[in-house]
mmCIF file of C-alpha atoms in Angstrom:
data_model
loop_
_atom_site.group_PDB
_atom_site.id
_atom_site.type_symbol
_atom_site.label_atom_id
_atom_site.label_comp_id
_atom_site.label_asym_id
_atom_site.label_seq_id
_atom_site.Cartn_x
_atom_site.Cartn_y
_atom_site.Cartn_z
ATOM 1 C CA MET X 8 -10.055 -19.486 -20.178
ATOM 2 C CA GLN X 9 -8.705 -17.142 -22.830
ATOM 3 C CA VAL X 10 -5.019 -16.507 -22.318
ATOM 4 C CA ASN X 11 -2.988 -14.048 -24.343
ATOM 5 C CA GLU X 12 0.337 -15.825 -24.642
ATOM 6 C CA PRO X 13 3.352 -13.532 -24.406
ATOM 7 C CA TYR X 14 5.345 -16.357 -25.995
ATOM 8 C CA PRO X 15 4.122 -19.415 -27.927
ATOM 9 C CA GLY X 16 3.559 -22.478 -25.779
ATOM 10 C CA THR X 17 3.088 -20.680 -22.473
ATOM 11 C CA GLN X 18 -0.685 -21.123 -22.160
ATOM 12 C CA ALA X 19 -0.396 -24.168 -19.882
ATOM 13 C CA VAL X 20 2.045 -22.299 -17.641
ATOM 14 C CA LEU X 21 -0.282 -19.324 -17.362
ATOM 15 C CA ARG X 22 -3.213 -21.602 -16.587
ATOM 16 C CA ALA X 23 -1.240 -23.367 -13.855
ATOM 17 C CA ILE X 24 -0.281 -20.017 -12.347
ATOM 18 C CA ALA X 25 -3.947 -18.972 -12.380
ATOM 19 C CA LEU X 26 -4.815 -22.114 -10.412
ATOM 20 C CA LEU X 27 -2.169 -21.361 -7.784
ATOM 21 C CA LYS X 28 -3.409 -17.787 -7.452
ATOM 22 C CA ALA X 29 -6.997 -18.974 -6.945
ATOM 23 C CA PHE X 30 -6.184 -20.020 -3.370
ATOM 24 C CA SER X 31 -6.520 -17.309 -0.728
ATOM 25 C CA ASP X 32 -6.510 -16.793 3.029
ATOM 26 C CA GLU X 33 -10.306 -16.858 2.933
ATOM 27 C CA ARG X 34 -10.414 -20.003 0.758
ATOM 28 C CA PRO X 35 -7.284 -22.052 1.437
ATOM 29 C CA GLN X 36 -8.902 -25.300 0.248
ATOM 30 C CA LEU X 37 -10.854 -25.642 -2.986
ATOM 31 C CA GLY X 38 -12.481 -28.481 -4.863
ATOM 32 C CA LEU X 39 -11.978 -29.374 -8.511
ATOM 33 C CA ALA X 40 -15.279 -27.884 -9.669
ATOM 34 C CA GLU X 41 -14.636 -24.646 -7.764
ATOM 35 C CA LEU X 42 -11.165 -24.267 -9.215
ATOM 36 C CA ALA X 43 -12.370 -24.990 -12.735
ATOM 37 C CA ARG X 44 -15.072 -22.352 -12.391
ATOM 38 C CA MET X 45 -12.734 -19.762 -10.877
ATOM 39 C CA VAL X 46 -10.152 -19.991 -13.667
ATOM 40 C CA GLY X 47 -12.630 -20.584 -16.494
ATOM 41 C CA LEU X 48 -11.463 -24.042 -17.549
ATOM 42 C CA ASN X 49 -13.269 -27.337 -17.937
ATOM 43 C CA LYS X 50 -12.806 -29.908 -15.196
ATOM 44 C CA THR X 51 -10.728 -32.279 -17.333
ATOM 45 C CA THR X 52 -8.112 -29.637 -18.136
ATOM 46 C CA THR X 53 -8.155 -28.389 -14.556
ATOM 47 C CA TYR X 54 -7.615 -31.909 -13.218
ATOM 48 C CA ARG X 55 -4.636 -32.478 -15.527
ATOM 49 C CA LEU X 56 -3.023 -29.233 -14.425
ATOM 50 C CA LEU X 57 -3.648 -29.995 -10.752
ATOM 51 C CA THR X 58 -2.122 -33.443 -11.155
ATOM 52 C CA ALA X 59 1.013 -31.907 -12.656
ATOM 53 C CA LEU X 60 1.201 -29.310 -9.876
ATOM 54 C CA GLU X 61 0.672 -32.008 -7.245
ATOM 55 C CA SER X 62 3.533 -34.079 -8.675
ATOM 56 C CA GLN X 63 5.855 -31.127 -8.019
ATOM 57 C CA GLY X 64 4.544 -30.423 -4.524
ATOM 58 C CA LEU X 65 2.955 -27.124 -5.558
ATOM 59 C CA VAL X 66 -0.520 -28.285 -4.547
ATOM 60 C CA ALA X 67 -1.617 -31.001 -2.144
ATOM 61 C CA ARG X 68 -4.816 -33.040 -2.404
ATOM 62 C CA ASN X 69 -6.887 -34.063 0.604
ATOM 63 C CA PRO X 70 -8.253 -37.529 -0.277
ATOM 64 C CA ALA X 71 -10.831 -37.341 2.517
ATOM 65 C CA ASN X 72 -12.847 -34.582 0.861
ATOM 66 C CA GLU X 73 -11.176 -34.287 -2.564
ATOM 67 C CA THR X 74 -10.086 -30.691 -2.054
ATOM 68 C CA TYR X 75 -6.781 -29.071 -2.924
ATOM 69 C CA ARG X 76 -4.548 -26.614 -1.096
ATOM 70 C CA LEU X 77 -1.186 -25.020 -1.788
ATOM 71 C CA GLY X 78 1.595 -27.527 -1.292
ATOM 72 C CA PRO X 79 4.842 -27.508 0.705
ATOM 73 C CA GLU X 80 6.955 -26.553 -2.299
ATOM 74 C CA VAL X 81 5.164 -23.182 -2.436
ATOM 75 C CA ILE X 82 6.342 -22.511 1.122
ATOM 76 C CA SER X 83 9.877 -23.459 0.124
ATOM 77 C CA LEU X 84 9.817 -21.179 -2.924
ATOM 78 C CA GLY X 85 8.357 -18.332 -0.895
ATOM 79 C CA GLY X 86 11.064 -18.711 1.707
ATOM 80 C CA ARG X 87 13.750 -18.559 -0.961
ATOM 81 C CA ALA X 88 12.192 -15.432 -2.448
ATOM 82 C CA LEU X 89 12.135 -13.733 0.954
ATOM 83 C CA ARG X 90 15.725 -14.676 1.711
ATOM 84 C CA ALA X 91 16.785 -13.291 -1.662
ATOM 85 C CA SER X 92 15.083 -9.955 -1.011
ATOM 86 C CA ASP X 93 17.646 -7.199 -0.463
ATOM 87 C CA LEU X 94 14.851 -4.946 0.779
ATOM 88 C CA ARG X 95 13.866 -7.366 3.504
ATOM 89 C CA SER X 96 17.408 -8.097 4.662
ATOM 90 C CA ILE X 97 18.377 -4.412 4.646
ATOM 91 C CA SER X 98 15.240 -3.439 6.573
ATOM 92 C CA ARG X 99 15.493 -6.126 9.239
ATOM 93 C CA ALA X 100 17.838 -4.279 11.596
ATOM 94 C CA GLU X 101 15.691 -1.149 11.388
ATOM 95 C CA LEU X 102 12.540 -3.124 12.180
ATOM 96 C CA GLU X 103 14.214 -4.646 15.211
ATOM 97 C CA GLY X 104 15.450 -1.236 16.322
ATOM 98 C CA LEU X 105 12.000 0.313 16.010
ATOM 99 C CA ALA X 106 10.405 -2.529 17.964
ATOM 100 C CA ARG X 107 12.986 -2.170 20.751
ATOM 101 C CA ALA X 108 12.696 1.613 20.896
ATOM 102 C CA THR X 109 8.894 1.702 20.993
ATOM 103 C CA GLY X 110 7.881 -1.636 22.479
ATOM 104 C CA GLU X 111 5.410 -2.039 19.616
ATOM 105 C CA ALA X 112 5.293 -4.257 16.535
ATOM 106 C CA ALA X 113 7.181 -3.095 13.449
ATOM 107 C CA THR X 114 6.401 -4.133 9.879
ATOM 108 C CA LEU X 115 7.808 -3.812 6.372
ATOM 109 C CA GLU X 116 5.129 -3.636 3.685
ATOM 110 C CA THR X 117 4.908 -3.074 -0.055
ATOM 111 C CA LEU X 118 2.181 -2.252 -2.557
ATOM 112 C CA VAL X 119 0.561 -5.095 -4.498
ATOM 113 C CA GLY X 120 -2.391 -3.941 -6.565
ATOM 114 C CA LEU X 121 -4.985 -2.428 -4.250
ATOM 115 C CA GLU X 122 -3.409 -3.898 -1.120
ATOM 116 C CA VAL X 123 -0.282 -3.729 0.981
ATOM 117 C CA LEU X 124 1.636 -6.961 1.504
ATOM 118 C CA VAL X 125 3.513 -7.643 4.749
ATOM 119 C CA LEU X 126 7.085 -8.621 3.835
ATOM 120 C CA ASP X 127 8.460 -8.806 7.372
ATOM 121 C CA ASP X 128 7.459 -8.085 10.947
ATOM 122 C CA VAL X 129 9.017 -7.893 14.388
ATOM 123 C CA SER X 130 6.830 -8.319 17.450
ATOM 124 C CA GLY X 131 6.681 -5.753 20.225
ATOM 125 C CA ALA X 132 7.396 -6.202 23.920
ATOM 126 C CA HIS X 133 3.779 -6.381 25.110
ATOM 127 C CA LEU X 134 1.562 -9.424 25.571
ATOM 128 C CA VAL X 135 -1.275 -7.510 23.956
ATOM 129 C CA GLY X 136 -0.124 -6.139 20.634
ATOM 130 C CA ALA X 137 -0.673 -6.118 16.909
ATOM 131 C CA THR X 138 -1.027 -9.489 15.203
ATOM 132 C CA GLN X 139 0.670 -9.433 11.821
ATOM 133 C CA TYR X 140 2.183 -12.188 9.746
ATOM 134 C CA ILE X 141 4.368 -12.310 6.667
ATOM 135 C CA GLY X 142 2.188 -12.572 3.580
ATOM 136 C CA ALA X 143 -0.824 -10.788 5.079
ATOM 137 C CA ARG X 144 -2.565 -8.298 2.798
ATOM 138 C CA TRP X 145 -4.587 -5.256 3.825
ATOM 139 C CA PRO X 146 -6.568 -2.620 1.896
ATOM 140 C CA VAL X 147 -4.093 0.038 0.811
ATOM 141 C CA HIS X 148 -6.309 3.005 1.722
ATOM 142 C CA ALA X 149 -6.931 1.769 5.290
ATOM 143 C CA THR X 150 -3.325 1.456 6.472
ATOM 144 C CA SER X 151 -0.531 3.852 7.373
ATOM 145 C CA THR X 152 1.905 2.030 5.102
ATOM 146 C CA GLY X 153 -0.584 2.013 2.252
ATOM 147 C CA LYS X 154 -1.210 5.729 2.505
ATOM 148 C CA ALA X 155 2.532 6.395 2.765
ATOM 149 C CA LEU X 156 2.968 4.464 -0.489
ATOM 150 C CA LEU X 157 0.000 6.069 -2.253
ATOM 151 C CA ALA X 158 1.167 9.574 -1.372
ATOM 152 C CA PHE X 159 4.293 9.218 -3.493
ATOM 153 C CA LEU X 160 2.949 7.270 -6.463
ATOM 154 C CA PRO X 161 3.039 8.833 -9.928
ATOM 155 C CA GLU X 162 -0.272 10.590 -10.513
ATOM 156 C CA ALA X 163 -1.489 8.157 -13.180
ATOM 157 C CA GLU X 164 -0.895 5.154 -10.912
ATOM 158 C CA LEU X 165 -2.594 6.871 -7.984
ATOM 159 C CA GLU X 166 -5.647 7.791 -10.026
ATOM 160 C CA ALA X 167 -5.955 4.225 -11.308
ATOM 161 C CA ILE X 168 -6.126 3.004 -7.705
ATOM 162 C CA LEU X 169 -8.563 5.728 -6.650
ATOM 163 C CA ALA X 170 -10.832 4.777 -9.543
ATOM 164 C CA ALA X 171 -11.625 1.527 -7.721
ATOM 165 C CA PRO X 172 -14.147 1.545 -4.852
ATOM 166 C CA LEU X 173 -12.606 2.360 -1.464
ATOM 167 C CA ALA X 174 -14.149 -0.213 0.847
ATOM 168 C CA GLN X 175 -15.269 0.922 4.289
ATOM 169 C CA VAL X 176 -13.471 -1.366 6.720
ATOM 170 C CA THR X 177 -14.377 0.614 9.861
ATOM 171 C CA GLU X 178 -16.246 3.827 10.542
ATOM 172 C CA GLN X 179 -12.908 5.665 10.367
ATOM 173 C CA THR X 180 -11.858 4.346 6.954
ATOM 174 C CA ILE X 181 -11.544 7.006 4.272
ATOM 175 C CA THR X 182 -13.838 6.014 1.405
ATOM 176 C CA THR X 183 -14.060 9.261 -0.572
ATOM 177 C CA PRO X 184 -11.306 9.811 -3.182
ATOM 178 C CA ASP X 185 -11.182 13.585 -2.689
ATOM 179 C CA VAL X 186 -10.814 13.209 1.080
ATOM 180 C CA LEU X 187 -8.045 10.667 0.557
ATOM 181 C CA ARG X 188 -6.303 12.952 -1.948
ATOM 182 C CA ARG X 189 -6.235 15.722 0.661
ATOM 183 C CA GLU X 190 -4.781 13.388 3.263
ATOM 184 C CA LEU X 191 -2.144 12.175 0.815
ATOM 185 C CA ALA X 192 -1.128 15.785 0.177
ATOM 186 C CA SER X 193 -0.604 16.235 3.933
ATOM 187 C CA ILE X 194 1.409 13.021 4.063
ATOM 188 C CA ARG X 195 3.704 14.303 1.322
ATOM 189 C CA GLU X 196 4.329 17.436 3.378
ATOM 190 C CA GLN X 197 5.015 15.730 6.713
ATOM 191 C CA GLY X 198 6.740 12.616 5.374
ATOM 192 C CA TYR X 199 4.679 10.021 7.222
ATOM 193 C CA ALA X 200 1.145 8.635 7.440
ATOM 194 C CA ARG X 201 -1.112 7.692 10.325
ATOM 195 C CA ALA X 202 -4.033 5.289 10.390
ATOM 196 C CA VAL X 203 -6.152 5.548 13.519
ATOM 197 C CA GLU X 204 -8.678 2.714 13.703
ATOM 198 C CA GLU X 205 -9.094 2.779 9.917
ATOM 199 C CA LEU X 206 -8.203 -0.891 9.423
ATOM 200 C CA GLU X 207 -9.588 -2.275 12.668
ATOM 201 C CA VAL X 208 -11.262 -0.766 15.709
ATOM 202 C CA GLY X 209 -8.684 -0.432 18.478
ATOM 203 C CA PHE X 210 -5.708 -0.615 16.080
ATOM 204 C CA SER X 211 -3.520 2.338 15.090
ATOM 205 C CA ALA X 212 -0.276 2.767 13.168
ATOM 206 C CA VAL X 213 2.227 5.222 11.764
ATOM 207 C CA GLY X 214 4.205 4.531 8.585
ATOM 208 C CA ALA X 215 6.901 6.124 6.438
ATOM 209 C CA PRO X 216 8.010 5.441 2.849
ATOM 210 C CA ILE X 217 11.195 3.766 1.640
ATOM 211 C CA ARG X 218 12.784 4.877 -1.652
ATOM 212 C CA ASN X 219 15.131 2.997 -3.974
ATOM 213 C CA HIS X 220 18.155 4.364 -5.829
ATOM 214 C CA ASN X 221 15.874 5.962 -8.440
ATOM 215 C CA GLY X 222 13.862 7.791 -5.794
ATOM 216 C CA GLN X 223 10.873 5.517 -6.358
ATOM 217 C CA VAL X 224 8.879 4.616 -3.251
ATOM 218 C CA VAL X 225 9.033 0.822 -3.080
ATOM 219 C CA ALA X 226 7.931 -0.028 0.471
ATOM 220 C CA ALA X 227 7.086 1.422 3.862
ATOM 221 C CA LEU X 228 7.956 0.793 7.498
ATOM 222 C CA SER X 229 5.385 1.050 10.251
ATOM 223 C CA ILE X 230 4.897 0.832 13.983
ATOM 224 C CA ASN X 231 1.477 -0.521 14.901
ATOM 225 C CA GLY X 232 -0.470 -1.653 17.924
ATOM 226 C CA PRO X 233 -3.444 -1.039 20.198
ATOM 227 C CA SER X 234 -4.947 2.447 20.074
ATOM 228 C CA ALA X 235 -4.970 2.480 23.874
ATOM 229 C CA ARG X 236 -1.171 2.753 23.770
ATOM 230 C CA LEU X 237 -0.736 4.351 20.363
ATOM 231 C CA THR X 238 -2.686 7.496 21.098
ATOM 232 C CA PRO X 239 -2.437 10.437 18.661
ATOM 233 C CA GLU X 240 0.167 11.968 20.976
ATOM 234 C CA ARG X 241 2.206 8.757 21.071
ATOM 235 C CA LEU X 242 1.992 8.376 17.283
ATOM 236 C CA ALA X 243 3.383 11.899 16.935
ATOM 237 C CA GLU X 244 6.311 10.937 19.202
ATOM 238 C CA ILE X 245 7.026 7.740 17.272
ATOM 239 C CA ALA X 246 6.683 9.215 13.775
ATOM 240 C CA PRO X 247 10.199 10.750 13.642
ATOM 241 C CA LEU X 248 11.705 7.378 14.601
ATOM 242 C CA VAL X 249 9.863 5.645 11.768
ATOM 243 C CA VAL X 250 10.783 8.368 9.268
ATOM 244 C CA ALA X 251 14.453 8.163 10.272
ATOM 245 C CA ALA X 252 14.482 4.359 10.022
ATOM 246 C CA ALA X 253 12.870 4.470 6.571
ATOM 247 C CA ALA X 254 15.425 7.079 5.475
ATOM 248 C CA ARG X 255 18.301 4.831 6.565
ATOM 249 C CA VAL X 256 16.881 1.908 4.600
ATOM 250 C CA SER X 257 16.444 4.190 1.587
ATOM 251 C CA GLU X 258 20.071 5.260 1.867
ATOM 252 C CA GLN X 259 21.215 1.637 1.905
ATOM 253 C CA LEU X 260 19.142 1.053 -1.242
ATOM 254 C CA GLY X 261 21.093 3.829 -2.941
ATOM 255 C CA TYR X 262 18.769 6.789 -2.450
ATOM 256 C CA LYS X 263 20.577 10.078 -1.969
#
């Protein structure tokens, strides 16, 4: 594994970070050989790094099948990071208010690469509703929050994202850059985005952007749930509530 060290002596740190990032929702447990191959290291070096990470609780080894998974200390660190997030704490009351007002699930999401990351969620009032969880990631072009974020990115950043393939998640997913550009232009005009069965059949959402004190869009709020309840007409009714909630969060972050 070739690592460009920003500072001398950091190669081992960067390699250890690469090992931690190799785990995913799809592959939560990995063996030594798999990890070595994924990060481009030999097995001896990989084993030494894993042993060090295990000693600090950052990975855990299953002796029954000799696989590794992320350890309890990662959960602890993640919890501290979330608690330290001003964005999450400021947005919480608005999420709860949206969930109460609509009866549907409300989420706070931010852009990470080509995906949106769920930072917080509040469940709705219905037994049948959207299933989200903190830490979930979804394709940015297939979600209301993702499109709300894309619509207000600087042009160079947007074009870099659109240069990557737009995966077709459902039949309704927008996979053509020019079509997505046109939708993003409409989102900029109306101030919110909709995603009707673009991420999953039977699932719809409406999202609005949150700005920081510099006017930069840093996150988005959404209301999401079954398409049977969140019809196009219902989404249009809910949209102003989401826009207003996002505006209040933006104001608390210093946006004027």
